[in-house]
Coordinates of C-alpha atoms in Angstrom, one line a residue:
M191 CA -59.0 -45.3 -134.9
I192 CA -55.2 -45.0 -134.8
E193 CA -53.5 -45.0 -131.4
I194 CA -50.0 -43.5 -131.2
R195 CA -48.2 -44.7 -128.2
L196 CA -45.3 -42.5 -127.1
S197 CA -42.7 -43.1 -124.5
D198 CA -42.1 -39.3 -124.6
D199 CA -44.9 -36.9 -125.8
A200 CA -42.5 -34.0 -126.6
F201 CA -43.1 -34.5 -130.3
S202 CA -46.7 -35.6 -130.4
H203 CA -47.8 -32.4 -132.1
D204 CA -45.6 -33.3 -135.1
I205 CA -46.1 -37.1 -135.1
A206 CA -49.9 -37.0 -135.0
P207 CA -50.4 -34.7 -138.0
L208 CA -47.9 -36.7 -140.1
T209 CA -49.8 -39.9 -139.3
R210 CA -53.1 -38.3 -140.0
A211 CA -51.9 -37.2 -143.4
F212 CA -51.7 -40.9 -144.4
F213 CA -55.0 -41.8 -142.9
P214 CA -57.1 -38.6 -143.3
H215 CA -60.4 -40.1 -142.3
E216 CA -59.2 -41.9 -139.2
E217 CA -59.3 -40.6 -135.6
V218 CA -55.8 -40.3 -134.3
K219 CA -55.1 -40.3 -130.6
C220 CA -51.7 -40.0 -128.8
V221 CA -51.1 -41.6 -125.4
T222 CA -47.9 -41.7 -123.3
V223 CA -47.0 -45.2 -122.1
P224 CA -43.8 -46.9 -120.9
Y225 CA -41.7 -48.2 -123.8
A226 CA -42.1 -51.8 -124.8
E227 CA -41.1 -53.4 -128.1
P228 CA -44.0 -55.2 -129.8
T229 CA -43.7 -58.5 -131.7
A230 CA -47.5 -58.8 -132.4
V231 CA -50.7 -57.4 -131.1
P232 CA -51.4 -59.1 -127.7
D233 CA -54.5 -61.2 -127.4
S234 CA -55.7 -58.9 -124.6
I235 CA -55.9 -56.0 -127.1
K236 CA -57.5 -58.1 -129.8
E237 CA -60.3 -58.9 -127.4
R238 CA -61.2 -55.2 -126.8
E239 CA -64.3 -54.0 -128.5
N240 CA -62.8 -50.8 -129.9
L241 CA -59.5 -52.1 -131.2
P242 CA -57.4 -49.5 -132.9
R243 CA -56.9 -50.2 -136.6
F244 CA -53.2 -49.4 -136.1
I245 CA -50.9 -48.9 -133.2
V246 CA -47.7 -46.7 -133.6
L247 CA -45.1 -47.0 -130.9
T248 CA -42.1 -44.8 -130.7
A249 CA -39.1 -44.9 -128.4
D250 CA -37.5 -41.5 -127.8
T251 CA -34.1 -42.5 -126.3
G252 CA -32.2 -39.2 -126.5
D253 CA -29.2 -39.2 -128.7
K254 CA -28.7 -43.0 -128.7
L255 CA -31.3 -44.5 -131.1
I256 CA -34.7 -43.7 -132.6
K257 CA -36.9 -46.8 -132.8
I258 CA -40.4 -47.0 -134.2
W259 CA -42.7 -49.9 -134.8
L260 CA -46.1 -49.9 -136.6
S261 CA -48.2 -52.8 -135.6
D262 CA -51.7 -53.4 -137.1
E263 CA -54.6 -55.5 -136.0
R264 CA -53.4 -58.5 -137.9
G265 CA -50.2 -58.6 -136.0
R266 CA -48.0 -57.3 -138.9
V267 CA -45.1 -55.2 -137.6
V268 CA -43.1 -52.7 -139.7
R269 CA -39.9 -51.4 -138.1
G270 CA -37.6 -48.5 -138.5
E271 CA -34.6 -47.1 -136.6
R272 CA -31.9 -44.5 -136.9
V273 CA -29.0 -43.1 -135.0
P274 CA -29.5 -39.3 -134.5
T275 CA -26.9 -37.1 -136.0
V276 CA -27.0 -34.6 -133.2
T277 CA -26.2 -35.0 -129.5
R278 CA -28.7 -33.8 -126.9
P279 CA -27.4 -31.0 -124.8
E280 CA -27.5 -31.1 -121.0
T281 CA -30.2 -28.3 -120.8
D282 CA -33.9 -28.6 -121.4
N283 CA -34.4 -24.9 -121.5
D284 CA -36.6 -23.9 -124.4
R285 CA -34.8 -20.5 -124.6
D286 CA -31.4 -22.1 -125.1
E287 CA -30.2 -22.0 -128.7
A288 CA -28.3 -25.3 -128.5
F289 CA -31.4 -27.1 -127.1
L290 CA -33.7 -25.7 -129.7
A291 CA -31.3 -26.7 -132.5
W292 CA -31.1 -30.2 -131.2
K293 CA -34.9 -30.4 -130.7
R294 CA -35.5 -29.3 -134.3
Q295 CA -33.0 -31.7 -135.8
Y296 CA -34.1 -34.6 -133.6
K297 CA -37.8 -34.0 -134.4
N298 CA -37.0 -34.0 -138.2
E299 CA -35.1 -37.2 -138.0
L300 CA -37.9 -38.8 -135.9
K301 CA -40.4 -37.8 -138.5
Q302 CA -38.2 -39.1 -141.3
V303 CA -38.2 -42.6 -139.8
L304 CA -41.9 -42.5 -139.2
Y305 CA -42.5 -41.2 -142.8
G306 CA -40.5 -44.1 -144.3
I307 CA -42.5 -46.6 -142.3
L308 CA -45.9 -45.1 -143.3
C309 CA -44.8 -44.9 -146.9
D310 CA -43.9 -48.6 -146.8
Y311 CA -47.1 -49.6 -145.1
T312 CA -49.5 -47.6 -147.3
G313 CA -47.6 -47.7 -150.6
R314 CA -48.1 -43.9 -150.7
E315 CA -45.8 -40.8 -150.6
L316 CA -46.9 -37.4 -149.6
P317 CA -46.3 -34.3 -151.8
W318 CA -44.9 -32.4 -148.8
G319 CA -42.9 -35.4 -147.4
S320 CA -42.5 -35.3 -143.7
L321 CA -43.1 -31.6 -143.4
T322 CA -45.9 -30.7 -141.1
G323 CA -47.1 -27.4 -139.8
I324 CA -49.1 -24.6 -141.4
R325 CA -46.2 -22.4 -142.7
P326 CA -44.1 -24.4 -145.1
V327 CA -42.8 -21.3 -146.9
K328 CA -41.6 -19.6 -143.7
L329 CA -38.5 -21.7 -143.5
A330 CA -37.5 -20.8 -147.1
L331 CA -38.3 -17.1 -146.7
D332 CA -36.2 -16.8 -143.5
E333 CA -33.3 -18.5 -145.3
I334 CA -33.6 -16.3 -148.4
E335 CA -33.8 -13.1 -146.3
A336 CA -30.6 -14.3 -144.5
G337 CA -28.8 -14.6 -147.8
A338 CA -29.0 -18.4 -148.4
S339 CA -28.7 -19.6 -152.0
E340 CA -31.6 -21.1 -153.9
E341 CA -29.7 -24.3 -154.2
S342 CA -29.1 -24.7 -150.5
V343 CA -32.8 -24.0 -149.7
R344 CA -33.9 -26.5 -152.3
A345 CA -31.5 -29.1 -150.9
F346 CA -32.8 -28.4 -147.4
Y347 CA -36.4 -29.1 -148.3
K348 CA -35.6 -32.3 -150.2
E349 CA -33.1 -33.8 -147.7
E350 CA -34.5 -32.6 -144.4
Y351 CA -38.2 -33.0 -145.2
L352 CA -38.3 -35.3 -148.3
C353 CA -40.5 -32.8 -150.2
S354 CA -41.4 -33.6 -153.8
D355 CA -39.8 -31.5 -156.5
E356 CA -43.2 -30.0 -157.3
K357 CA -43.7 -28.6 -153.8
T358 CA -40.1 -27.6 -153.4
D359 CA -40.3 -25.6 -156.6
L360 CA -43.6 -24.0 -155.5
T361 CA -42.2 -23.1 -152.1
L362 CA -39.1 -21.4 -153.6
R363 CA -41.2 -19.6 -156.1
I364 CA -43.5 -18.2 -153.4
A365 CA -40.7 -17.4 -150.9
K366 CA -38.8 -15.3 -153.6
K367 CA -42.0 -13.5 -154.4
E368 CA -42.7 -12.8 -150.7
A369 CA -39.1 -11.6 -150.2
D370 CA -39.5 -9.2 -153.1
L371 CA -42.8 -7.8 -151.9
L372 CA -41.6 -7.4 -148.3
S373 CA -38.4 -5.7 -149.3
R374 CA -40.5 -2.7 -150.5
I375 CA -42.0 -2.0 -147.0
D376 CA -40.6 -1.4 -143.6
Y377 CA -42.6 -4.2 -142.0
K378 CA -40.2 -4.8 -139.1
N379 CA -41.1 -1.4 -137.5
G380 CA -44.8 -1.8 -138.2
Y381 CA -47.8 -3.7 -137.1
S382 CA -51.1 -4.8 -138.6
I383 CA -54.6 -5.0 -137.2
Y384 CA -57.2 -7.8 -137.6
I385 CA -60.8 -6.8 -136.8
G386 CA -63.2 -9.7 -136.3
I387 CA -66.9 -9.4 -137.1
P388 CA -68.3 -12.7 -135.9
F389 CA -71.6 -12.6 -137.8
C390 CA -72.7 -14.6 -140.9
P391 CA -75.9 -15.1 -142.8
S392 CA -75.6 -18.8 -141.9
T393 CA -72.9 -21.2 -140.8
C394 CA -71.3 -23.3 -143.5
L395 CA -70.9 -27.1 -143.1
Y396 CA -67.1 -26.9 -143.1
C397 CA -66.7 -23.8 -141.0
S398 CA -65.0 -23.7 -137.5
F399 CA -64.4 -19.9 -137.3
T400 CA -66.0 -17.7 -134.7
S401 CA -69.4 -17.1 -136.4
Y402 CA -72.9 -16.5 -135.3
P403 CA -76.1 -16.0 -137.3
I404 CA -76.8 -12.4 -137.9
G405 CA -80.5 -12.9 -137.7
T406 CA -80.3 -14.1 -134.1
Y407 CA -77.7 -11.5 -133.0
R408 CA -78.9 -8.4 -134.9
K409 CA -80.2 -6.8 -131.7
H410 CA -76.7 -7.1 -130.1
V411 CA -74.8 -5.5 -133.0
D412 CA -74.8 -2.0 -131.4
E413 CA -73.4 -3.4 -128.1
Y414 CA -70.8 -5.4 -130.1
L415 CA -69.6 -2.3 -132.0
A416 CA -69.5 -0.3 -128.8
A417 CA -67.2 -2.9 -127.2
L418 CA -65.1 -3.1 -130.4
F419 CA -64.7 0.7 -130.5
K420 CA -63.3 0.6 -126.9
E421 CA -60.7 -1.9 -128.0
I422 CA -59.8 0.1 -131.1
D423 CA -59.4 3.2 -128.9
F424 CA -56.9 1.4 -126.7
I425 CA -54.8 0.0 -129.5
A426 CA -54.7 3.4 -131.3
A427 CA -53.1 4.9 -128.1
A428 CA -51.0 1.9 -127.1
M429 CA -49.4 1.5 -130.6
A430 CA -48.8 5.2 -131.2
G431 CA -45.3 5.6 -132.6
K432 CA -45.4 2.4 -134.6
R433 CA -46.4 2.3 -138.3
L434 CA -49.8 0.7 -139.1
S435 CA -49.0 -1.4 -142.2
T436 CA -52.3 -3.2 -143.0
V437 CA -55.9 -3.4 -141.7
Y438 CA -57.9 -6.6 -142.3
I439 CA -61.6 -6.9 -141.4
G440 CA -62.6 -10.6 -141.3
G441 CA -65.0 -12.9 -139.6
G442 CA -67.5 -14.3 -139.9
T443 CA -68.7 -12.1 -142.7
P444 CA -68.2 -8.3 -142.1
T445 CA -70.8 -7.4 -144.7
A446 CA -73.4 -9.3 -142.7
L447 CA -73.7 -6.0 -140.9
D448 CA -76.3 -3.7 -142.4
E449 CA -75.2 -0.6 -144.3
D450 CA -75.5 1.8 -141.4
H451 CA -73.5 -0.4 -139.0
L452 CA -70.8 -1.0 -141.7
L453 CA -70.5 2.7 -142.2
R454 CA -70.2 3.3 -138.5
L455 CA -67.4 0.7 -138.3
L456 CA -65.4 1.9 -141.2
D457 CA -65.8 5.5 -140.3
Y458 CA -64.6 4.8 -136.7
I459 CA -61.6 3.0 -138.0
N460 CA -60.7 5.9 -140.3
N461 CA -61.1 8.5 -137.5
T462 CA -59.3 6.6 -134.8
L463 CA -56.4 4.7 -136.5
P464 CA -53.6 6.2 -138.6
M465 CA -55.0 4.9 -141.8
D466 CA -53.0 7.3 -143.9
E467 CA -50.0 5.2 -143.1
A468 CA -51.5 1.8 -144.1
F469 CA -50.5 0.1 -147.3
E470 CA -53.8 -1.9 -147.5
F471 CA -57.3 -1.9 -146.1
T472 CA -59.2 -5.1 -146.7
V473 CA -62.8 -6.1 -146.0
E474 CA -63.5 -9.8 -146.4
S475 CA -67.0 -9.6 -147.7
G476 CA -67.1 -13.3 -148.4
R477 CA -70.7 -14.2 -148.8
P478 CA -72.2 -12.8 -152.0
D479 CA -75.7 -12.8 -150.4
S480 CA -74.4 -10.2 -147.9
I481 CA -73.2 -7.7 -150.5
T482 CA -75.4 -4.8 -151.7
P483 CA -74.7 -1.8 -153.9
G484 CA -75.1 0.4 -150.8
K485 CA -72.5 -1.5 -148.8
L486 CA -70.1 -1.4 -151.7
S487 CA -70.6 2.4 -152.0
V488 CA -69.8 2.7 -148.3
M489 CA -66.6 0.6 -148.6
K490 CA -65.4 2.6 -151.6
K491 CA -66.1 5.9 -149.9
M492 CA -64.3 4.8 -146.7
G493 CA -61.1 3.9 -148.5
V494 CA -61.3 0.1 -148.6
T495 CA -58.7 -1.1 -151.1
R496 CA -59.2 -4.8 -151.2
M497 CA -62.3 -7.1 -150.8
S498 CA -63.2 -10.7 -151.1
I499 CA -66.3 -12.2 -152.8
N500 CA -66.0 -15.9 -152.1
P501 CA -68.1 -18.4 -154.2
Q502 CA -66.2 -21.5 -152.9
T503 CA -67.8 -23.3 -155.8
M504 CA -70.0 -22.3 -158.7
S505 CA -72.2 -25.4 -158.3
D506 CA -75.6 -24.5 -156.8
K507 CA -76.1 -28.1 -155.7
T508 CA -72.9 -28.0 -153.6
L509 CA -73.7 -24.6 -152.2
R510 CA -77.0 -25.9 -150.9
F511 CA -75.4 -28.9 -149.4
I512 CA -72.7 -27.0 -147.5
G513 CA -75.2 -24.5 -146.1
R514 CA -74.4 -21.4 -148.1
L515 CA -77.6 -19.4 -148.9
H516 CA -76.4 -17.8 -152.1
T517 CA -76.4 -19.1 -155.7
A518 CA -73.7 -19.0 -158.4
E519 CA -75.8 -16.3 -160.1
Q520 CA -75.7 -14.1 -157.0
T521 CA -71.9 -14.4 -157.0
V522 CA -71.8 -13.1 -160.5
K523 CA -74.2 -10.3 -159.7
A524 CA -72.2 -9.2 -156.6
F525 CA -69.0 -9.3 -158.5
H526 CA -70.3 -7.0 -161.3
E527 CA -71.8 -4.6 -158.7
A528 CA -68.4 -4.4 -157.0
R529 CA -66.7 -3.5 -160.2
E530 CA -69.3 -0.9 -161.0
A531 CA -68.7 0.6 -157.5
G532 CA -65.0 1.0 -158.4
M533 CA -63.5 -1.9 -156.5
D534 CA -60.4 -2.7 -158.5
D535 CA -58.8 -5.4 -156.2
I536 CA -61.2 -8.3 -155.7
N537 CA -60.2 -11.7 -154.4
M538 CA -62.3 -14.8 -154.9
D539 CA -61.9 -17.9 -152.7
L540 CA -62.5 -21.4 -154.0
I541 CA -62.5 -24.7 -152.0
I542 CA -61.5 -28.0 -153.7
G543 CA -62.6 -31.3 -152.2
L544 CA -66.1 -30.2 -151.1
P545 CA -68.6 -33.1 -150.7
G546 CA -70.0 -34.5 -153.9
E547 CA -67.7 -32.6 -156.2
S548 CA -65.3 -33.9 -158.8
A549 CA -62.6 -32.6 -161.1
D550 CA -65.4 -31.8 -163.6
D551 CA -67.0 -29.5 -161.0
T552 CA -63.7 -27.7 -160.6
R553 CA -63.4 -27.3 -164.3
H554 CA -66.9 -25.8 -164.4
T555 CA -66.1 -23.4 -161.5
L556 CA -62.9 -22.2 -163.1
S557 CA -64.7 -21.6 -166.4
E558 CA -67.2 -19.4 -164.6
I559 CA -64.5 -17.6 -162.7
E560 CA -62.7 -16.9 -166.0
K561 CA -65.7 -14.8 -167.1
L562 CA -65.4 -12.6 -164.0
N563 CA -61.6 -12.2 -164.2
P564 CA -60.9 -11.4 -160.5
D565 CA -57.6 -9.8 -159.4
D566 CA -56.8 -12.4 -156.8
L567 CA -57.7 -16.1 -156.5
T568 CA -57.2 -18.1 -153.3
V569 CA -57.6 -21.9 -153.6
H570 CA -58.3 -23.8 -150.4
S571 CA -58.1 -27.5 -150.0
L572 CA -60.9 -28.7 -147.7
A573 CA -59.8 -29.1 -144.1
I574 CA -62.1 -31.2 -141.9
K575 CA -61.9 -29.2 -138.7
R576 CA -62.8 -30.6 -135.3
A577 CA -65.3 -27.8 -134.5
A578 CA -67.1 -27.9 -137.9
R579 CA -70.4 -29.7 -138.5
L580 CA -68.7 -31.5 -141.4
K581 CA -66.6 -33.4 -138.8
L582 CA -69.7 -34.5 -136.9
H583 CA -71.4 -35.9 -140.0
L584 CA -68.3 -37.2 -141.8
D585 CA -69.4 -40.8 -141.5
E586 CA -72.7 -40.1 -143.1
I587 CA -71.2 -38.4 -146.2
E588 CA -67.9 -40.3 -146.6
D589 CA -69.1 -42.0 -149.7
V590 CA -69.5 -38.6 -151.5
M591 CA -66.1 -37.2 -150.4
P592 CA -64.0 -36.6 -153.5
T593 CA -61.1 -38.9 -154.4
D594 CA -59.5 -36.7 -157.1
T595 CA -58.5 -33.7 -155.0
M596 CA -55.0 -33.8 -156.3
E597 CA -56.3 -33.5 -159.9
M598 CA -58.5 -30.6 -158.7
Q599 CA -55.5 -28.8 -157.3
R600 CA -53.5 -29.4 -160.5
L601 CA -56.4 -27.8 -162.5
T602 CA -56.5 -24.7 -160.3
Y603 CA -52.7 -24.3 -160.4
E604 CA -52.6 -24.6 -164.2
Y605 CA -55.6 -22.2 -164.5
A606 CA -53.9 -19.6 -162.3
I607 CA -50.6 -19.7 -164.1
S608 CA -52.1 -19.7 -167.6
H609 CA -54.3 -16.6 -166.7
G610 CA -51.5 -14.4 -165.5
Y611 CA -51.8 -15.1 -161.7
E612 CA -48.6 -15.6 -159.6
P613 CA -48.6 -17.7 -156.4
Y614 CA -47.6 -15.3 -153.6
Y615 CA -48.5 -17.0 -150.3
L616 CA -49.3 -20.4 -149.1
Y617 CA -50.4 -22.1 -145.9
R618 CA -51.7 -25.4 -144.6
Q619 CA -54.3 -26.5 -142.0
K620 CA -54.7 -29.4 -139.8
N621 CA -56.7 -32.3 -141.3
I622 CA -56.4 -30.8 -144.8
T623 CA -57.4 -33.0 -147.7
E624 CA -54.6 -35.2 -149.1
N625 CA -52.0 -33.3 -147.1
L626 CA -52.3 -30.5 -149.6
E627 CA -52.2 -26.7 -149.1
N628 CA -54.0 -23.4 -149.6
T629 CA -52.5 -21.1 -152.2
G630 CA -53.0 -17.4 -152.9
Y631 CA -52.6 -16.3 -156.5
A632 CA -52.6 -12.6 -157.6
R633 CA -52.1 -10.5 -160.6
P634 CA -48.9 -8.3 -160.3
G635 CA -49.5 -5.5 -157.9
K636 CA -52.6 -7.1 -156.4
E637 CA -51.0 -9.3 -153.8
G638 CA -52.5 -9.2 -150.2
I639 CA -49.7 -7.9 -148.0
Y640 CA -51.6 -8.7 -144.8
N641 CA -51.7 -12.4 -145.9
I642 CA -48.0 -12.6 -146.1
L643 CA -47.3 -10.7 -142.9
M644 CA -49.7 -12.8 -141.0
M645 CA -48.8 -16.2 -142.4
E646 CA -45.0 -15.8 -142.3
E647 CA -45.2 -14.1 -138.8
K648 CA -43.1 -11.1 -139.9
H649 CA -44.5 -8.6 -137.5
T650 CA -47.1 -8.1 -134.8
V651 CA -50.7 -8.5 -135.7
V652 CA -53.2 -7.1 -133.2
G653 CA -56.5 -9.0 -133.1
L654 CA -59.6 -7.1 -132.1
G655 CA -63.1 -8.4 -131.6
A656 CA -64.6 -11.7 -130.4
G657 CA -62.5 -14.8 -131.2
S658 CA -59.5 -12.8 -132.4
S659 CA -55.9 -13.3 -131.3
C660 CA -53.0 -11.0 -130.9
K661 CA -49.7 -12.4 -132.3
F662 CA -46.8 -10.3 -130.9
V663 CA -43.6 -10.8 -132.8
F664 CA -40.5 -9.7 -130.9
K665 CA -37.7 -7.6 -132.4
D666 CA -35.4 -10.6 -132.7
G667 CA -38.0 -12.3 -134.9
K668 CA -37.6 -15.6 -133.0
R669 CA -40.0 -15.1 -130.1
I670 CA -43.8 -14.9 -130.6
E671 CA -46.4 -14.5 -127.9
R672 CA -50.2 -14.5 -128.1
T673 CA -53.1 -13.0 -126.2
E674 CA -56.6 -14.2 -126.9
N675 CA -60.0 -12.7 -126.9
V676 CA -63.0 -14.7 -125.8
K677 CA -65.0 -16.2 -128.6
F678 CA -68.7 -15.8 -127.6
V679 CA -70.2 -12.5 -128.6
M680 CA -72.0 -11.9 -125.3
D681 CA -68.9 -12.8 -123.3
Y682 CA -66.8 -10.3 -125.4
I683 CA -69.4 -7.5 -124.8
G684 CA -69.5 -8.2 -121.1
R685 CA -65.8 -8.7 -120.6
I686 CA -64.3 -6.1 -123.0
D687 CA -62.4 -4.4 -120.2
E688 CA -60.8 -7.7 -119.3
M689 CA -59.8 -8.2 -123.0
I690 CA -58.2 -4.7 -123.1
D691 CA -56.5 -5.4 -119.8
R692 CA -54.9 -8.6 -121.2
K693 CA -53.3 -6.5 -123.9
K694 CA -52.3 -3.7 -121.6
Q695 CA -50.5 -6.1 -119.2
F696 CA -48.6 -7.7 -122.0
L697 CA -47.6 -4.4 -123.6
D698 CA -46.6 -3.0 -120.2
E699 CA -44.2 -5.9 -119.7
F700 CA -42.9 -6.5 -123.2
G701 CA -43.7 -3.4 -125.2
E702 CA -40.0 -2.3 -125.5
E703 CA -39.1 -5.7 -127.0
L704 CA -41.6 -5.5 -129.8

C-alpha cells in the first residue's frame, strides 16, 4: 500500500493517479496531515503491522516553494523541490479566471516535481509523462480550434506535461482529425442523447458499468421501458428548439432486450425525438450472444446507422475466464449476419491486457478481425476498476496479468494504420494498464461523432435511463454541470418522477445559458 501524505489535499485527485501509474497494482491512499520533513521512516511506523510500502509527502506552500519527499520502508529518501513560476492570487474563488489559471499552472508544476522523483525512484518513464485525466486530446483540440499552431501545441505537451514524442504526435493527429470532423456540423447549438439499457447476458470480470443480468430482470423490462419513455417524453419537450445531433443507446447491452422490446424502444425514439435532424443513431450491441437476425432487421428498419459487435478478444479461453458467454465463432457469425442485414458501419471493441493473454494472443485476435474487416475498431487498455470483480480477485490472478501490454498496443496501432483506419478519438481511464489509453480508429467517413462530442465535452449530452448522467455544457464552453440518475433498476422505475424533476429544476435555472 502507498500512503500519500498531503499538507493540502487540493491536488490529491491529480497526485494519486500519477503515483498509481507508476505502481498500478498497489493500493494508493491520500491523507491530509500537518507538514513535517522526513529524514527516515520513524521506528514507530516500522513497528506497525500494515506498513505502507512507500510514503509520499508533499508540502504545498503557496507561491514560495514546492517540496516533495518520497520515503520508503528502508528509510531511503528521494527529494525534489521547485519554485513555482506563478504567484497565487488573493482569491480562492473557483470562478475567478486568475485563480483558475494559477491553480492549473501550480498543479502542473507540482506534478512535474513528483513525476521526476517517481522516475528516479522506479527507473521508469511514462508515455504520457505527468499528464493525468481521461481527456488528453481535449487540451490540443481546444488550442487548435482557438487558432494555435501545431508547433505551439506540441511544445505545450512536451514542456508542460513531459509527454513522449509518440503520444504527442498521436494527440495532435487525433485533435486535427476531430477539429476537421466537428467543423462540418453545428455542434455548439445542438445536444446529444445517451439512453442506458442496464441489462446484460452476464457480467464480465472487468466490468463496472450499470449492468444487471437480463435473466433475473426480464419480468421488469416493461416497467423499465415505461419509465424510460416518460423520461424521453420530458426531454423531447424540454429540448425543443435545439438540434439533436446524435443518439447513442448503450448499457449494459441494449440487444439483451428481446426483439419485441427492442422494436418498442427504437420505434418510440423515432416517434418522439426529432430523429430526422440527427447525424448518427448508434446501438451498442456489444455482446455477440445477444444478436439475432430478427434484432438486426429491427435495427435496420428503425434507422440505426451504427452498431458495435464487441469480441474483446478472439480467444475462447480468455472469453470463458472473463465471464463472457459467447465464443469467437459466435462473434464471426453475428458480424456476417449484421452485414447481411445491411449494417454498413460496424465497430468492434478489443481489450488489450486481459488476464492470461500475451502479444501472441493479440496477433491472433487481429488476424481474425482482419477477416471480418469492420468499419471501426476501438482498442481499450484494460482498466482495473474499483467496482469490478477483477479488482476483488486481483491478488489471486496477478501472476497471469500480462507484462507486455505496451507491445500489444503497438501491434494494434500498427494494424489499424496499415489497414486504412485513422485514429479519431482517444480517452483514458483510472487505473488503466501501463498508464496507456483507449483509441478509436475508423475508416474515412465512419467515425463515431457521438464519441468525439462526449469525450471532448463539446456540447450537452442528456443521459436517460438507470445509471446515466446528464453533462450540461454551457455556451461559454468552460462550465460543465451534471445531474445523475440512480443506478439500480428498481430505484429508477420507482423514482422516475424524481429523475425527471432533477433535470427540470436544472433546466429551469440554467436553460438560457446552455
